[in-house]
Amino acid sequence: MQAQQPKYKPSQRLLKYSRPLLKYTLYFVLTLCLTLVILNYLYPLKINISYSPVITASDGSVINAFLSRDDKWRMQLEPDEINPVLKKAVLLKEDKYFYYHPGINPFAITRALTNNIFQYKKTSGASTITMQVARLLYPQQRTYANKLMEMFRALQLEWYYSKDEILQLYLNLVPFGGNIEGVKAASVLYFQQSPRQLSLAQAVTLTVIPNKPSSLRIGEQNERIVDFRNKWLRYYQAQQAFPASEIEDALLEPLEARRLDAPKVAPHFAYRMFRRYKNQAIIKTTLNRQVQEKVEQLAYNYMQRLRHLNIHNAAVLVINNQTRAVEAYLGSADFNDFAHHGQVDGIRAVRSPGSTLKPFLYATAFDKGTLTPKTIITDVPVDYAGYRPQNYFGNYNGNVTIEHALATSLNVPAVKVLDLVGVDAFVQKLKQAEFSQMKQMDHQLGLSLILGGCDVKLEELTLFYAALANQGKYSPVKWLQQDTTQAETQLLSPASAYMVGQILTQLTRPDLPHNAHNSPNLPKIAWKTGTSYGRKDAWSIGYNKKYTVGVWVGNFSGEGVPELNGTDSATPLLFDIFNSIDYNSTDGWFQQPKDIGLRVVCAESGSPVNSFCKNQVLDNFIPGISSTQKCSHLKNITVSGDKRYSYCTSCLPPTGFVQQLYPNHAPELLTFYDAERIPYQQIPAHNPSCRRIFKEHAPVITSPAAGMEYLLEQEERQQLMLHSNTHNEVKQVYWYINDKFLRATPANEKVFFEPQKSGRYKISCTDDRGRNTDSYITVRFL
């Protein structure tokens, strides 16, 4: 009998044949995976996309852009800029199963291959969005071998990137004809808006163009594009992808777009950011587009009115005091004004500051305790070793308060205060505020520094004034939105910053523009003007609680203009800007700091009152810092009964004398009074019988300047002037040249002498009380 074959149940028979199949399938999968790993090692995925650097404003809008390294307009799209409508349209058209396949769609590939074989032509595509990204990253001729490589790259992309990242790459690289690539570049250059703002019709337009980027050029074939767009809109309508009403509106929306230039807002600012942040595709700045455009329009229109005066350039910087953000940056009023160097960045240009540094000098003096706003200082001719500063209008005012000296921008008091504070100490203060030229020229600067004898930039000055608006705290400017640095330097005390700010808000001042008193829109700001020597630079810098605005007006060529000055050339633009960007500000005004006090002072000196002070005023001061020395504008003098002579303790008679108060004027003020024929109460001459030798209050030789070398023309018999400042009671002085008596003259009178030979000369001046001063000069004949 034949042996019977074992009988298997159907399930057992299926298991018997499926085991080898599973085994071979597993081998195939493992081999495929190993092959992919090896290929991935041999051909690693490298993505190095050169994007067009884009400068954005604080609201995210593109204000400027530059070509990529390969001369393409290819702007990087951020995730939050992807319009949901655009995303849906792209996925439905290009790859509806994008979020479900591993980079390649086997069913689509099978369908396309079958159609290609049996119909001998390409009737449908099989490329997924991931495969299209691979082709855009690695462009090759369309062959079956390259298609396999494209599929391999697609698998790599899916391994290393998320689906959203791959879609973002696609939208960044998809072509739109010419040198425009990516949805963002197309949105900006065709529609002048962000991709997130695209309408349905615009989104579908950008969806269909990449199919035929060479033949569907916006601006050239708009009618053809509309037909193609509407075809796909009807497809979306059939798929119920979007609300019917929106599709109907989109079908009727005309396409009037054309290729436009990239935005060119704030070109100087954009170039600066481009050079500063070279490796960033998107440079997110703090620039406020609305403020910037207002400033640009105001400055352009304003400079049109000054052209007939031969004034052609202006620069403006606007800083938000609360955030330190740059909200407007105008390097010049007209970037395209090639005839007048409009490409120069006036914010970074080195110029003479004129009088704009004076507020910081006075604030520094307040912090040292040497001055307060009501302190009296003399505004009279002075001589510092040959340096004789003059006021802007060439006049002198005698005794003035510090408050008046700053509000009216007097030059002579400012030089005196700088001499009091010390040039080196003030330069160190400017170094702390990052004035670049101060670091290079600190040992070359002198008293002329405070009148513009140095170099500054509008950016540095504006930041310095922003410190006044921030209670004396200096902080670096903020360029980028992501900048979170909080570095601060306390340059000035809150008290001194407040006192200076109160002075700078006064309206009774010579640098108020003409007819400004009659203006109903005078902004509430603290401001200071400046005009450089030769009238080459006009400055006006102001601040309120929200903004600090710096304005410079002049010519980049350095040409001076007689009509150019800070009052009438720069301040009107400053006022216009404040009225435009912060009209009727709701931020209020600065509150008085706690470390500031109020005291009664003598109006004649600004010092705390003494028993003889009759005219008294209130003055701000810094407790524990400001000087508490009492007023000495008068002093007690012992005089004879007939007021002809004064006495000292050495010659005081036993009877026949009285005590009387006399003005205690500074010697240089007496000289000024004599020169201007201004009467004043003189101290009687000292007792001629007194034999005491006095040492205090010796004459001060103001001319010739001590230690100087004088070059003279011998044939012209040039003379040198002798002059001294003396104390109130001095009536006569005696001049000596090389210890030889020259002549006696009334106090404060000018004398001239003619040097006879080259060499060193000793100049001596002795007053009628025996006090002597010597000075040495050198004379050389040419």
mmCIF file of C-alpha atoms in Angstrom, residues 279-415:
data_model
loop_
_atom_site.group_PDB
_atom_site.id
_atom_site.type_symbol
_atom_site.label_atom_id
_atom_site.label_comp_id
_atom_site.label_asym_id
_atom_site.label_seq_id
_atom_site.Cartn_x
_atom_site.Cartn_y
_atom_site.Cartn_z
ATOM 1 C CA ASN A 279 25.353 85.816 7.684
ATOM 2 C CA GLN A 280 21.695 86.383 8.501
ATOM 3 C CA ALA A 281 19.027 85.704 5.868
ATOM 4 C CA ILE A 282 16.409 87.718 7.768
ATOM 5 C CA ILE A 283 17.568 90.718 9.776
ATOM 6 C CA LYS A 284 14.696 91.640 12.090
ATOM 7 C CA THR A 285 15.271 95.252 13.060
ATOM 8 C CA THR A 286 13.507 97.613 15.442
ATOM 9 C CA LEU A 287 12.788 100.175 12.720
ATOM 10 C CA ASN A 288 9.232 101.495 12.894
ATOM 11 C CA ARG A 289 8.101 101.659 9.280
ATOM 12 C CA GLN A 290 5.435 104.298 9.882
ATOM 13 C CA VAL A 291 7.832 106.555 11.771
ATOM 14 C CA GLN A 292 10.544 106.003 9.164
ATOM 15 C CA GLU A 293 8.292 106.907 6.250
ATOM 16 C CA LYS A 294 7.049 110.042 8.039
ATOM 17 C CA VAL A 295 10.613 111.156 8.759
ATOM 18 C CA GLU A 296 11.677 110.484 5.164
ATOM 19 C CA GLN A 297 8.794 112.514 3.744
ATOM 20 C CA LEU A 298 9.236 115.398 6.186
ATOM 21 C CA ALA A 299 12.990 115.618 5.632
ATOM 22 C CA TYR A 300 12.686 115.413 1.842
ATOM 23 C CA ASN A 301 10.068 118.169 1.673
ATOM 24 C CA TYR A 302 11.940 120.307 4.185
ATOM 25 C CA MET A 303 15.213 120.113 2.246
ATOM 26 C CA GLN A 304 13.449 121.178 -0.938
ATOM 27 C CA ARG A 305 12.773 124.478 0.817
ATOM 28 C CA LEU A 306 16.446 124.938 1.756
ATOM 29 C CA ARG A 307 17.949 124.188 -1.649
ATOM 30 C CA HIS A 308 17.792 127.826 -2.728
ATOM 31 C CA LEU A 309 20.125 128.598 0.206
ATOM 32 C CA ASN A 310 22.660 126.070 -1.104
ATOM 33 C CA ILE A 311 21.860 123.664 1.765
ATOM 34 C CA HIS A 312 21.363 120.152 0.407
ATOM 35 C CA ASN A 313 21.766 117.449 3.051
ATOM 36 C CA ALA A 314 20.111 116.336 6.283
ATOM 37 C CA ALA A 315 20.259 113.327 8.595
ATOM 38 C CA VAL A 316 17.806 112.225 11.301
ATOM 39 C CA LEU A 317 17.943 109.561 14.002
ATOM 40 C CA VAL A 318 14.926 108.649 16.161
ATOM 41 C CA ILE A 319 15.438 106.549 19.316
ATOM 42 C CA ASN A 320 12.679 105.197 21.520
ATOM 43 C CA ASN A 321 13.703 106.191 25.057
ATOM 44 C CA GLN A 322 11.715 103.385 26.681
ATOM 45 C CA THR A 323 13.169 100.530 24.600
ATOM 46 C CA ARG A 324 16.379 102.120 23.225
ATOM 47 C CA ALA A 325 15.208 100.889 19.812
ATOM 48 C CA VAL A 326 16.102 102.754 16.623
ATOM 49 C CA GLU A 327 12.708 103.632 15.132
ATOM 50 C CA ALA A 328 13.864 105.866 12.276
ATOM 51 C CA TYR A 329 17.229 106.149 10.547
ATOM 52 C CA LEU A 330 17.672 108.711 7.789
ATOM 53 C CA GLY A 331 21.254 108.910 6.537
ATOM 54 C CA SER A 332 20.380 111.613 4.020
ATOM 55 C CA ALA A 333 17.223 113.309 2.822
ATOM 56 C CA ASP A 334 17.608 111.896 -0.696
ATOM 57 C CA PHE A 335 19.675 108.745 -1.210
ATOM 58 C CA ASN A 336 19.499 109.173 -4.991
ATOM 59 C CA ASP A 337 20.842 112.740 -4.967
ATOM 60 C CA PHE A 338 24.166 111.870 -6.587
ATOM 61 C CA ALA A 339 25.024 115.524 -7.235
ATOM 62 C CA HIS A 340 25.143 116.218 -3.495
ATOM 63 C CA HIS A 341 26.525 112.904 -2.203
ATOM 64 C CA GLY A 342 23.182 111.516 -1.044
ATOM 65 C CA GLN A 343 24.755 108.086 -0.455
ATOM 66 C CA VAL A 344 26.806 109.434 2.462
ATOM 67 C CA ASP A 345 25.437 108.254 5.815
ATOM 68 C CA GLY A 346 25.097 111.472 7.780
ATOM 69 C CA ILE A 347 24.326 109.594 10.989
ATOM 70 C CA ARG A 348 27.818 108.088 10.981
ATOM 71 C CA ALA A 349 29.634 111.066 9.462
ATOM 72 C CA VAL A 350 32.175 112.802 11.702
ATOM 73 C CA ARG A 351 31.305 116.468 12.185
ATOM 74 C CA SER A 352 31.902 119.367 14.568
ATOM 75 C CA PRO A 353 29.222 119.419 17.307
ATOM 76 C CA GLY A 354 29.043 123.180 17.801
ATOM 77 C CA SER A 355 27.365 123.854 21.177
ATOM 78 C CA THR A 356 25.553 120.529 21.530
ATOM 79 C CA LEU A 357 27.880 119.219 24.248
ATOM 80 C CA LYS A 358 27.142 122.078 26.656
ATOM 81 C CA PRO A 359 24.242 120.387 28.508
ATOM 82 C CA PHE A 360 26.505 117.502 29.503
ATOM 83 C CA LEU A 361 29.208 119.846 30.732
ATOM 84 C CA TYR A 362 26.778 121.708 32.978
ATOM 85 C CA ALA A 363 25.283 118.428 34.220
ATOM 86 C CA THR A 364 28.795 117.225 35.063
ATOM 87 C CA ALA A 365 29.426 120.456 36.986
ATOM 88 C CA PHE A 366 26.132 119.979 38.869
ATOM 89 C CA ASP A 367 27.264 116.486 39.871
ATOM 90 C CA LYS A 368 30.621 117.825 41.078
ATOM 91 C CA GLY A 369 28.758 120.237 43.352
ATOM 92 C CA THR A 370 30.469 123.330 41.951
ATOM 93 C CA LEU A 371 27.386 124.798 40.281
ATOM 94 C CA THR A 372 23.605 124.914 40.487
ATOM 95 C CA PRO A 373 21.171 126.447 37.970
ATOM 96 C CA LYS A 374 21.070 129.821 39.746
ATOM 97 C CA THR A 375 24.849 130.089 40.253
ATOM 98 C CA ILE A 376 26.206 133.369 38.862
ATOM 99 C CA ILE A 377 29.062 133.241 36.353
ATOM 100 C CA THR A 378 30.732 136.094 34.478
ATOM 101 C CA ASP A 379 30.203 136.437 30.757
ATOM 102 C CA VAL A 380 33.074 138.777 29.899
ATOM 103 C CA PRO A 381 36.134 138.628 27.616
ATOM 104 C CA VAL A 382 38.714 136.106 28.838
ATOM 105 C CA ASP A 383 42.074 134.912 27.650
ATOM 106 C CA TYR A 384 43.367 131.369 28.183
ATOM 107 C CA ALA A 385 46.978 131.398 27.004
ATOM 108 C CA GLY A 386 45.995 133.081 23.751
ATOM 109 C CA TYR A 387 42.618 131.373 23.384
ATOM 110 C CA ARG A 388 39.898 134.043 23.523
ATOM 111 C CA PRO A 389 36.414 132.531 23.134
ATOM 112 C CA GLN A 390 33.574 134.717 21.947
ATOM 113 C CA ASN A 391 29.824 134.411 22.111
ATOM 114 C CA TYR A 392 27.815 133.607 19.003
ATOM 115 C CA PHE A 393 26.617 137.192 18.527
ATOM 116 C CA GLY A 394 29.918 138.750 19.678
ATOM 117 C CA ASN A 395 28.390 140.444 22.740
ATOM 118 C CA TYR A 396 28.948 139.944 26.486
ATOM 119 C CA ASN A 397 26.423 140.051 29.307
ATOM 120 C CA GLY A 398 28.390 140.513 32.516
ATOM 121 C CA ASN A 399 26.971 138.439 35.354
ATOM 122 C CA VAL A 400 24.559 135.680 34.241
ATOM 123 C CA THR A 401 23.114 132.585 35.860
ATOM 124 C CA ILE A 402 24.188 129.118 34.751
ATOM 125 C CA GLU A 403 20.575 128.554 33.784
ATOM 126 C CA HIS A 404 20.656 131.579 31.474
ATOM 127 C CA ALA A 405 24.084 130.672 30.112
ATOM 128 C CA LEU A 406 22.851 127.232 29.005
ATOM 129 C CA ALA A 407 19.417 128.349 27.791
ATOM 130 C CA THR A 408 20.991 131.078 25.633
ATOM 131 C CA SER A 409 24.018 128.928 24.743
ATOM 132 C CA LEU A 410 26.640 131.457 25.782
ATOM 133 C CA ASN A 411 30.149 130.391 24.789
ATOM 134 C CA VAL A 412 32.333 132.211 27.294
ATOM 135 C CA PRO A 413 30.627 130.804 30.434
ATOM 136 C CA ALA A 414 30.794 127.312 28.905
ATOM 137 C CA VAL A 415 34.550 127.613 28.419
#
